[in-house]
Amino acid sequence: MDFLKTGYKRSIELSNKNISKLNSSQPTIYKIRIKGHLDPQWTDWFEGLTITLEENGETLLTGPVVDQAALHGMLKRVRDLGMPLVSVCPVCSQENQSNSSKEGEKK
């Protein structure tokens, strides 16, 4: 019985660590991939995300998203366009990205 409690407690601790990473004060850079090509005129509708048309017929939306609510808003817009969602990948937070650039400059 102690093993079950320990395993459960450990699971909660791991979940809380992941949540704290997501609750960073800095926006997270996301890559949102959709099937089909989206015209660059939609950049404003997607709040300044960069629109990249790929040779395989997909569109890649890339840029900072301030929080989970904003991410869900972006995904609703993709749904409203009727374009199939291929993937959503967090790349890094802007804070981590600036720290990585500083480390690269030191080398």
GROMACS .gro file of N, CA, C and O in nm:
model
  428
    1MET      N    1   0.081  -0.120   0.000
    1MET     CA    2   0.000   0.000   0.000
    1MET      C    3   0.086   0.127   0.000
    1MET      O    4   0.054   0.222  -0.066
    2ASP      N    5   0.200   0.121   0.074
    2ASP     CA    6   0.289   0.237   0.075
    2ASP      C    7   0.346   0.263  -0.064
    2ASP      O    8   0.365   0.378  -0.102
    3PHE      N    9   0.371   0.157  -0.139
    3PHE     CA   10   0.422   0.173  -0.274
    3PHE      C   11   0.324   0.251  -0.361
    3PHE      O   12   0.363   0.341  -0.434
    4LEU      N   13   0.196   0.220  -0.349
    4LEU     CA   14   0.097   0.290  -0.429
    4LEU      C   15   0.092   0.438  -0.392
    4LEU      O   16   0.083   0.524  -0.479
    5LYS      N   17   0.098   0.467  -0.264
    5LYS     CA   18   0.096   0.607  -0.223
    5LYS      C   19   0.220   0.680  -0.275
    5LYS      O   20   0.211   0.790  -0.324
    6THR      N   21   0.336   0.615  -0.265
    6THR     CA   22   0.460   0.676  -0.312
    6THR      C   23   0.454   0.701  -0.462
    6THR      O   24   0.490   0.808  -0.510
    7GLY      N   25   0.408   0.600  -0.537
    7GLY     CA   26   0.397   0.616  -0.682
    7GLY      C   27   0.301   0.727  -0.719
    7GLY      O   28   0.329   0.808  -0.807
    8TYR      N   29   0.189   0.735  -0.651
    8TYR     CA   30   0.090   0.839  -0.677
    8TYR      C   31   0.147   0.976  -0.644
    8TYR      O   32   0.136   1.069  -0.722
    9LYS      N   33   0.214   0.985  -0.529
    9LYS     CA   34   0.271   1.112  -0.486
    9LYS      C   35   0.378   1.158  -0.586
    9LYS      O   36   0.385   1.273  -0.623
   10ARG      N   37   0.460   1.064  -0.630
   10ARG     CA   38   0.565   1.097  -0.728
   10ARG      C   39   0.503   1.147  -0.857
   10ARG      O   40   0.550   1.241  -0.918
   11SER      N   41   0.394   1.083  -0.900
   11SER     CA   42   0.326   1.124  -1.022
   11SER      C   43   0.276   1.268  -1.010
   11SER      O   44   0.290   1.348  -1.103
   12ILE      N   45   0.221   1.303  -0.896
   12ILE     CA   46   0.173   1.440  -0.875
   12ILE      C   47   0.289   1.538  -0.877
   12ILE      O   48   0.282   1.644  -0.938
   13GLU      N   49   0.402   1.502  -0.814
   13GLU     CA   50   0.518   1.590  -0.812
   13GLU      C   51   0.570   1.614  -0.953
   13GLU      O   52   0.602   1.726  -0.990
   14LEU      N   53   0.577   1.508  -1.036
   14LEU     CA   54   0.624   1.524  -1.173
   14LEU      C   55   0.529   1.611  -1.253
   14LEU      O   56   0.571   1.696  -1.331
   15SER      N   57   0.399   1.593  -1.233
   15SER     CA   58   0.300   1.675  -1.304
   15SER      C   59   0.315   1.821  -1.266
   15SER      O   60   0.308   1.909  -1.351
   16ASN      N   61   0.335   1.848  -1.139
   16ASN     CA   62   0.350   1.987  -1.094
   16ASN      C   63   0.474   2.052  -1.153
   16ASN      O   64   0.474   2.170  -1.185
   17LYS      N   65   0.583   1.976  -1.169
   17LYS     CA   66   0.704   2.031  -1.231
   17LYS      C   67   0.676   2.069  -1.375
   17LYS      O   68   0.719   2.174  -1.422
   18ASN      N   69   0.604   1.985  -1.448
   18ASN     CA   70   0.571   2.015  -1.588
   18ASN      C   71   0.481   2.137  -1.598
   18ASN      O   72   0.497   2.219  -1.686
   19ILE      N   73   0.385   2.149  -1.507
   19ILE     CA   74   0.294   2.263  -1.508
   19ILE      C   75   0.370   2.392  -1.483
   19ILE      O   76   0.347   2.493  -1.548
   20SER      N   77   0.466   2.389  -1.389
   20SER     CA   78   0.540   2.511  -1.359
   20SER      C   79   0.622   2.555  -1.480
   20SER      O   80   0.643   2.674  -1.502
   21LYS      N   81   0.669   2.462  -1.562
   21LYS     CA   82   0.741   2.499  -1.684
   21LYS      C   83   0.648   2.570  -1.781
   21LYS      O   84   0.686   2.663  -1.848
   22LEU      N   85   0.523   2.524  -1.789
   22LEU     CA   86   0.426   2.584  -1.880
   22LEU      C   87   0.379   2.721  -1.831
   22LEU      O   88   0.336   2.803  -1.909
   23ASN      N   89   0.386   2.746  -1.701
   23ASN     CA   90   0.337   2.871  -1.645
   23ASN      C   91   0.445   2.977  -1.639
   23ASN      O   92   0.440   3.067  -1.557
   24SER      N   93   0.543   2.970  -1.725
   24SER     CA   94   0.650   3.068  -1.730
   24SER      C   95   0.592   3.205  -1.761
   24SER      O   96   0.491   3.218  -1.828
   25SER      N   97   0.660   3.309  -1.712
   25SER     CA   98   0.612   3.444  -1.738
   25SER      C   99   0.645   3.489  -1.881
   25SER      O  100   0.595   3.590  -1.927
   26GLN      N  101   0.729   3.414  -1.950
   26GLN     CA  102   0.766   3.448  -2.087
   26GLN      C  103   0.681   3.370  -2.187
   26GLN      O  104   0.645   3.256  -2.161
   27PRO      N  105   0.650   3.431  -2.302
   27PRO     CA  106   0.576   3.357  -2.405
   27PRO      C  107   0.656   3.236  -2.454
   27PRO      O  108   0.778   3.237  -2.452
   28THR      N  109   0.584   3.135  -2.498
   28THR     CA  110   0.647   3.017  -2.555
   28THR      C  111   0.638   3.026  -2.706
   28THR      O  112   0.535   3.066  -2.760
   29ILE      N  113   0.745   2.991  -2.774
   29ILE     CA  114   0.746   2.988  -2.920
   29ILE      C  115   0.680   2.856  -2.963
   29ILE      O  116   0.718   2.750  -2.914
   30TYR      N  117   0.582   2.864  -3.051
   30TYR     CA  118   0.513   2.746  -3.101
   30TYR      C  119   0.529   2.735  -3.251
   30TYR      O  120   0.541   2.836  -3.321
   31LYS      N  121   0.529   2.611  -3.298
   31LYS     CA  122   0.519   2.581  -3.441
   31LYS      C  123   0.388   2.507  -3.460
   31LYS      O  124   0.370   2.398  -3.407
   32ILE      N  125   0.297   2.569  -3.533
   32ILE     CA  126   0.165   2.511  -3.559
   32ILE      C  127   0.161   2.477  -3.708
   32ILE      O  128   0.173   2.566  -3.793
   33ARG      N  129   0.148   2.350  -3.737
   33ARG     CA  130   0.150   2.303  -3.877
   33ARG      C  131   0.009   2.268  -3.919
   33ARG      O  132  -0.061   2.195  -3.850
   34ILE      N  133  -0.033   2.323  -4.035
   34ILE     CA  134  -0.166   2.292  -4.088
   34ILE      C  135  -0.154   2.244  -4.232
   34ILE      O  136  -0.059   2.277  -4.303
   35LYS      N  137  -0.252   2.164  -4.273
   35LYS     CA  138  -0.253   2.108  -4.409
   35LYS      C  139  -0.314   2.213  -4.503
   35LYS      O  140  -0.419   2.268  -4.476
   36GLY      N  141  -0.243   2.239  -4.611
   36GLY     CA  142  -0.288   2.339  -4.708
   36GLY      C  143  -0.208   2.467  -4.693
   36GLY      O  144  -0.143   2.490  -4.592
   37HIS      N  145  -0.213   2.550  -4.797
   37HIS     CA  146  -0.141   2.677  -4.794
   37HIS      C  147  -0.234   2.789  -4.752
   37HIS      O  148  -0.346   2.801  -4.801
   38LEU      N  149  -0.185   2.870  -4.662
   38LEU     CA  150  -0.258   2.984  -4.608
   38LEU      C  151  -0.197   3.111  -4.667
   38LEU      O  152  -0.074   3.125  -4.668
   39ASP      N  153  -0.278   3.202  -4.717
   39ASP     CA  154  -0.227   3.327  -4.773
   39ASP      C  155  -0.162   3.412  -4.664
   39ASP      O  156  -0.211   3.416  -4.552
   40PRO      N  157  -0.054   3.482  -4.700
   40PRO     CA  158   0.013   3.569  -4.602
   40PRO      C  159  -0.078   3.678  -4.546
   40PRO      O  160  -0.050   3.733  -4.441
   41GLN      N  161  -0.188   3.710  -4.614
   41GLN     CA  162  -0.281   3.812  -4.564
   41GLN      C  163  -0.341   3.774  -4.428
   41GLN      O  164  -0.395   3.859  -4.359
   42TRP      N  165  -0.332   3.648  -4.389
   42TRP     CA  166  -0.388   3.602  -4.262
   42TRP      C  167  -0.296   3.629  -4.144
   42TRP      O  168  -0.330   3.598  -4.030
   43THR      N  169  -0.178   3.686  -4.167
   43THR     CA  170  -0.082   3.711  -4.059
   43THR      C  171  -0.146   3.791  -3.945
   43THR      O  172  -0.129   3.756  -3.828
   44ASP      N  173  -0.219   3.896  -3.977
   44ASP     CA  174  -0.283   3.976  -3.871
   44ASP      C  175  -0.384   3.895  -3.792
   44ASP      O  176  -0.396   3.910  -3.671
   45TRP      N  177  -0.457   3.808  -3.860
   45TRP     CA  178  -0.559   3.726  -3.793
   45TRP      C  179  -0.494   3.629  -3.696
   45TRP      O  180  -0.552   3.593  -3.595
   46PHE      N  181  -0.371   3.588  -3.727
   46PHE     CA  182  -0.298   3.497  -3.640
   46PHE      C  183  -0.200   3.573  -3.550
   46PHE      O  184  -0.097   3.521  -3.509
   47GLU      N  185  -0.234   3.700  -3.522
   47GLU     CA  186  -0.164   3.783  -3.425
   47GLU      C  187  -0.013   3.788  -3.446
   47GLU      O  188   0.064   3.775  -3.352
   48GLY      N  189   0.027   3.805  -3.570
   48GLY     CA  190   0.169   3.826  -3.599
   48GLY      C  191   0.255   3.702  -3.608
   48GLY      O  192   0.376   3.714  -3.620
   49LEU      N  193   0.196   3.583  -3.604
   49LEU     CA  194   0.278   3.464  -3.624
   49LEU      C  195   0.333   3.465  -3.766
   49LEU      O  196   0.268   3.513  -3.858
   50THR      N  197   0.453   3.414  -3.784
   50THR     CA  198   0.512   3.405  -3.917
   50THR      C  199   0.446   3.291  -3.993
   50THR      O  200   0.431   3.181  -3.940
   51ILE      N  201   0.406   3.318  -4.116
   51ILE     CA  202   0.344   3.217  -4.202
   51ILE      C  203   0.447   3.170  -4.304
   51ILE      O  204   0.499   3.250  -4.382
   52THR      N  205   0.478   3.039  -4.300
   52THR     CA  206   0.572   2.981  -4.395
   52THR      C  207   0.501   2.875  -4.477
   52THR      O  208   0.446   2.780  -4.421
   53LEU      N  209   0.500   2.893  -4.609
   53LEU     CA  210   0.440   2.795  -4.698
   53LEU      C  211   0.547   2.692  -4.735
   53LEU      O  212   0.653   2.728  -4.786
   54GLU      N  213   0.520   2.566  -4.707
   54GLU     CA  214   0.618   2.462  -4.731
   54GLU      C  215   0.589   2.389  -4.862
   54GLU      O  216   0.476   2.386  -4.908
   55GLU      N  217   0.693   2.330  -4.918
   55GLU     CA  218   0.681   2.262  -5.047
   55GLU      C  219   0.587   2.143  -5.043
   55GLU      O  220   0.530   2.104  -5.145
   56ASN      N  221   0.569   2.084  -4.926
   56ASN     CA  222   0.482   1.966  -4.915
   56ASN      C  223   0.334   2.002  -4.908
   56ASN      O  224   0.250   1.916  -4.884
   57GLY      N  225   0.302   2.131  -4.927
   57GLY     CA  226   0.162   2.174  -4.927
   57GLY      C  227   0.110   2.213  -4.790
   57GLY      O  228  -0.008   2.243  -4.775
   58GLU      N  229   0.196   2.215  -4.690
   58GLU     CA  230   0.154   2.254  -4.555
   58GLU      C  231   0.196   2.397  -4.526
   58GLU      O  232   0.283   2.453  -4.593
   59THR      N  233   0.132   2.456  -4.425
   59THR     CA  234   0.166   2.590  -4.378
   59THR      C  235   0.217   2.576  -4.236
   59THR      O  236   0.160   2.504  -4.155
   60LEU      N  237   0.325   2.647  -4.206
   60LEU     CA  238   0.381   2.648  -4.073
   60LEU      C  239   0.361   2.787  -4.013
   60LEU      O  240   0.405   2.887  -4.072
   61LEU      N  241   0.291   2.793  -3.901
   61LEU     CA  242   0.274   2.918  -3.827
   61LEU      C  243   0.372   2.913  -3.711
   61LEU      O  244   0.370   2.819  -3.631
   62THR      N  245   0.459   3.013  -3.699
   62THR     CA  246   0.562   3.013  -3.596
   62THR      C  247   0.565   3.147  -3.525
   62THR      O  248   0.559   3.251  -3.589
   63GLY      N  249   0.575   3.140  -3.392
   63GLY     CA  250   0.590   3.264  -3.316
   63GLY      C  251   0.552   3.247  -3.172
   63GLY      O  252   0.513   3.139  -3.127
   64PRO      N  253   0.565   3.357  -3.095
   64PRO     CA  254   0.536   3.352  -2.952
   64PRO      C  255   0.387   3.349  -2.923
   64PRO      O  256   0.309   3.416  -2.990
   65VAL      N  257   0.351   3.267  -2.826
   65VAL     CA  258   0.212   3.260  -2.778
   65VAL      C  259   0.219   3.283  -2.627
   65VAL      O  260   0.291   3.211  -2.557
   66VAL      N  261   0.146   3.383  -2.578
   66VAL     CA  262   0.164   3.426  -2.440
   66VAL      C  263   0.120   3.326  -2.335
   66VAL      O  264   0.180   3.318  -2.228
   67ASP      N  265   0.015   3.248  -2.364
   67ASP     CA  266  -0.031   3.151  -2.264
   67ASP      C  267  -0.121   3.046  -2.331
   67ASP      O  268  -0.144   3.051  -2.452
   68GLN      N  269  -0.170   2.953  -2.251
   68GLN     CA  270  -0.252   2.844  -2.304
   68GLN      C  271  -0.383   2.895  -2.363
   68GLN      O  272  -0.430   2.844  -2.464
   69ALA      N  273  -0.441   2.999  -2.304
   69ALA     CA  274  -0.566   3.054  -2.358
   69ALA      C  275  -0.543   3.110  -2.498
   69ALA      O  276  -0.626   3.090  -2.589
   70ALA      N  277  -0.432   3.180  -2.518
   70ALA     CA  278  -0.400   3.234  -2.651
   70ALA      C  279  -0.375   3.120  -2.750
   70ALA      O  280  -0.417   3.129  -2.866
   71LEU      N  281  -0.311   3.013  -2.704
   71LEU     CA  282  -0.287   2.898  -2.792
   71LEU      C  283  -0.420   2.837  -2.836
   71LEU      O  284  -0.441   2.808  -2.954
   72HIS      N  285  -0.512   2.820  -2.743
   72HIS     CA  286  -0.644   2.766  -2.778
   72HIS      C  287  -0.717   2.858  -2.875
   72HIS      O  288  -0.786   2.812  -2.966
   73GLY      N  289  -0.698   2.989  -2.859
   73GLY     CA  290  -0.758   3.085  -2.953
   73GLY      C  291  -0.703   3.066  -3.094
   73GLY      O  292  -0.778   3.069  -3.192
   74MET      N  293  -0.571   3.046  -3.104
   74MET     CA  294  -0.509   3.021  -3.235
   74MET      C  295  -0.565   2.894  -3.298
   74MET      O  296  -0.595   2.890  -3.417
   75LEU      N  297  -0.576   2.790  -3.215
   75LEU     CA  298  -0.626   2.662  -3.267
   75LEU      C  299  -0.772   2.672  -3.312
   75LEU      O  300  -0.812   2.611  -3.411
   76LYS      N  301  -0.851   2.755  -3.244
   76LYS     CA  302  -0.990   2.778  -3.286
   76LYS      C  303  -0.993   2.847  -3.422
   76LYS      O  304  -1.079   2.818  -3.505
   77ARG      N  305  -0.899   2.937  -3.444
   77ARG     CA  306  -0.894   3.006  -3.573
   77ARG      C  307  -0.861   2.909  -3.686
   77ARG      O  308  -0.918   2.917  -3.794
   78VAL      N  309  -0.768   2.818  -3.659
   78VAL     CA  310  -0.736   2.716  -3.760
   78VAL      C  311  -0.862   2.634  -3.789
   78VAL      O  312  -0.896   2.608  -3.904
   79ARG      N  313  -0.932   2.595  -3.684
   79ARG     CA  314  -1.056   2.518  -3.701
   79ARG      C  315  -1.158   2.598  -3.781
   79ARG      O  316  -1.223   2.545  -3.872
   80ASP      N  317  -1.172   2.727  -3.751
   80ASP     CA  318  -1.270   2.811  -3.821
   80ASP      C  319  -1.239   2.825  -3.969
   80ASP      O  320  -1.330   2.844  -4.050
   81LEU      N  321  -1.112   2.815  -4.007
   81LEU     CA  322  -1.074   2.820  -4.148
   81LEU      C  323  -1.107   2.689  -4.219
   81LEU      O  324  -1.106   2.683  -4.341
   82GLY      N  325  -1.130   2.583  -4.141
   82GLY     CA  326  -1.159   2.453  -4.200
   82GLY      C  327  -1.034   2.382  -4.250
   82GLY      O  328  -1.043   2.290  -4.332
   83MET      N  329  -0.918   2.424  -4.201
   83MET     CA  330  -0.792   2.362  -4.243
   83MET      C  331  -0.751   2.258  -4.140
   83MET      O  332  -0.750   2.286  -4.021
   84PRO      N  333  -0.716   2.138  -4.186
   84PRO     CA  334  -0.677   2.032  -4.092
   84PRO      C  335  -0.548   2.067  -4.017
   84PRO      O  336  -0.450   2.112  -4.075
   85LEU      N  337  -0.553   2.046  -3.886
   85LEU     CA  338  -0.437   2.068  -3.800
   85LEU      C  339  -0.347   1.945  -3.809
   85LEU      O  340  -0.392   1.832  -3.792
   86VAL      N  341  -0.218   1.966  -3.836
   86VAL     CA  342  -0.123   1.855  -3.848
   86VAL      C  343  -0.049   1.837  -3.716
   86VAL      O  344  -0.040   1.726  -3.663
   87SER      N  345   0.005   1.947  -3.660
   87SER     CA  346   0.078   1.935  -3.533
   87SER      C  347   0.089   2.070  -3.465
   87SER      O  348   0.079   2.175  -3.528
   88VAL      N  349   0.110   2.064  -3.333
   88VAL     CA  350   0.137   2.182  -3.250
   88VAL      C  351   0.256   2.146  -3.163
   88VAL      O  352   0.250   2.052  -3.085
   89CYS      N  353   0.366   2.221  -3.180
   89CYS     CA  354   0.488   2.188  -3.105
   89CYS      C  355   0.543   2.312  -3.036
   89CYS      O  356   0.576   2.411  -3.103
   90PRO      N  357   0.555   2.307  -2.903
   90PRO     CA  358   0.625   2.417  -2.836
   90PRO      C  359   0.774   2.403  -2.865
   90PRO      O  360   0.829   2.294  -2.861
   91VAL      N  361   0.837   2.513  -2.901
   91VAL     CA  362   0.979   2.510  -2.933
   91VAL      C  363   1.058   2.547  -2.809
   91VAL      O  364   1.141   2.472  -2.762
   92CYS      N  365   1.032   2.665  -2.753
   92CYS     CA  366   1.095   2.708  -2.629
   92CYS      C  367   1.032   2.839  -2.587
   92CYS      O  368   0.963   2.903  -2.664
   93SER      N  369   1.059   2.880  -2.463
   93SER     CA  370   1.011   3.011  -2.420
   93SER      C  371   1.112   3.114  -2.469
   93SER      O  372   1.227   3.082  -2.493
   94GLN      N  373   1.070   3.238  -2.483
   94GLN     CA  374   1.161   3.342  -2.529
   94GLN      C  375   1.275   3.361  -2.429
   94GLN      O  376   1.386   3.391  -2.466
   95GLU      N  377   1.247   3.340  -2.301
   95GLU     CA  378   1.350   3.352  -2.198
   95GLU      C  379   1.459   3.248  -2.221
   95GLU      O  380   1.577   3.278  -2.219
   96ASN      N  381   1.419   3.122  -2.247
   96ASN     CA  382   1.516   3.016  -2.275
   96ASN      C  383   1.593   3.046  -2.402
   96ASN      O  384   1.711   3.020  -2.412
   97GLN      N  385   1.523   3.099  -2.503
   97GLN     CA  386   1.587   3.128  -2.631
   97GLN      C  387   1.693   3.237  -2.613
   97GLN      O  388   1.803   3.226  -2.665
   98SER      N  389   1.664   3.342  -2.535
   98SER     CA  390   1.762   3.449  -2.515
   98SER      C  391   1.879   3.398  -2.433
   98SER      O  392   1.993   3.436  -2.457
   99ASN      N  393   1.855   3.309  -2.335
   99ASN     CA  394   1.964   3.251  -2.258
   99ASN      C  395   2.053   3.167  -2.346
   99ASN      O  396   2.174   3.169  -2.334
  100SER      N  397   1.993   3.091  -2.439
  100SER     CA  398   2.071   3.006  -2.531
  100SER      C  399   2.157   3.093  -2.621
  100SER      O  400   2.271   3.061  -2.649
  101SER      N  401   2.104   3.208  -2.669
  101SER     CA  402   2.182   3.294  -2.757
  101SER      C  403   2.301   3.353  -2.681
  101SER      O  404   2.408   3.364  -2.734
  102LYS      N  405   2.277   3.391  -2.554
  102LYS     CA  406   2.387   3.447  -2.475
  102LYS      C  407   2.495   3.343  -2.453
  102LYS      O  408   2.613   3.374  -2.459
  103GLU      N  409   2.455   3.218  -2.428
  103GLU     CA  410   2.553   3.111  -2.408
  103GLU      C  411   2.631   3.088  -2.535
  103GLU      O  412   2.751   3.064  -2.533
  104GLY      N  413   2.566   3.096  -2.650
  104GLY     CA  414   2.632   3.076  -2.779
  104GLY      C  415   2.734   3.186  -2.806
  104GLY      O  416   2.837   3.164  -2.865
  105GLU      N  417   2.704   3.310  -2.759
  105GLU     CA  418   2.796   3.421  -2.780
  105GLU      C  419   2.922   3.404  -2.696
  105GLU      O  420   3.029   3.449  -2.734
  106LYS      N  421   2.911   3.339  -2.579
  106LYS     CA  422   3.025   3.320  -2.490
  106LYS      C  423   3.125   3.221  -2.547
  106LYS      O  424   3.242   3.227  -2.518
  107LYS      N  425   3.077   3.125  -2.628
  107LYS     CA  426   3.164   3.018  -2.679
  107LYS      C  427   3.257   3.066  -2.785
  107LYS      O  428   3.251   3.152  -2.856
   0.00000   0.00000   0.00000
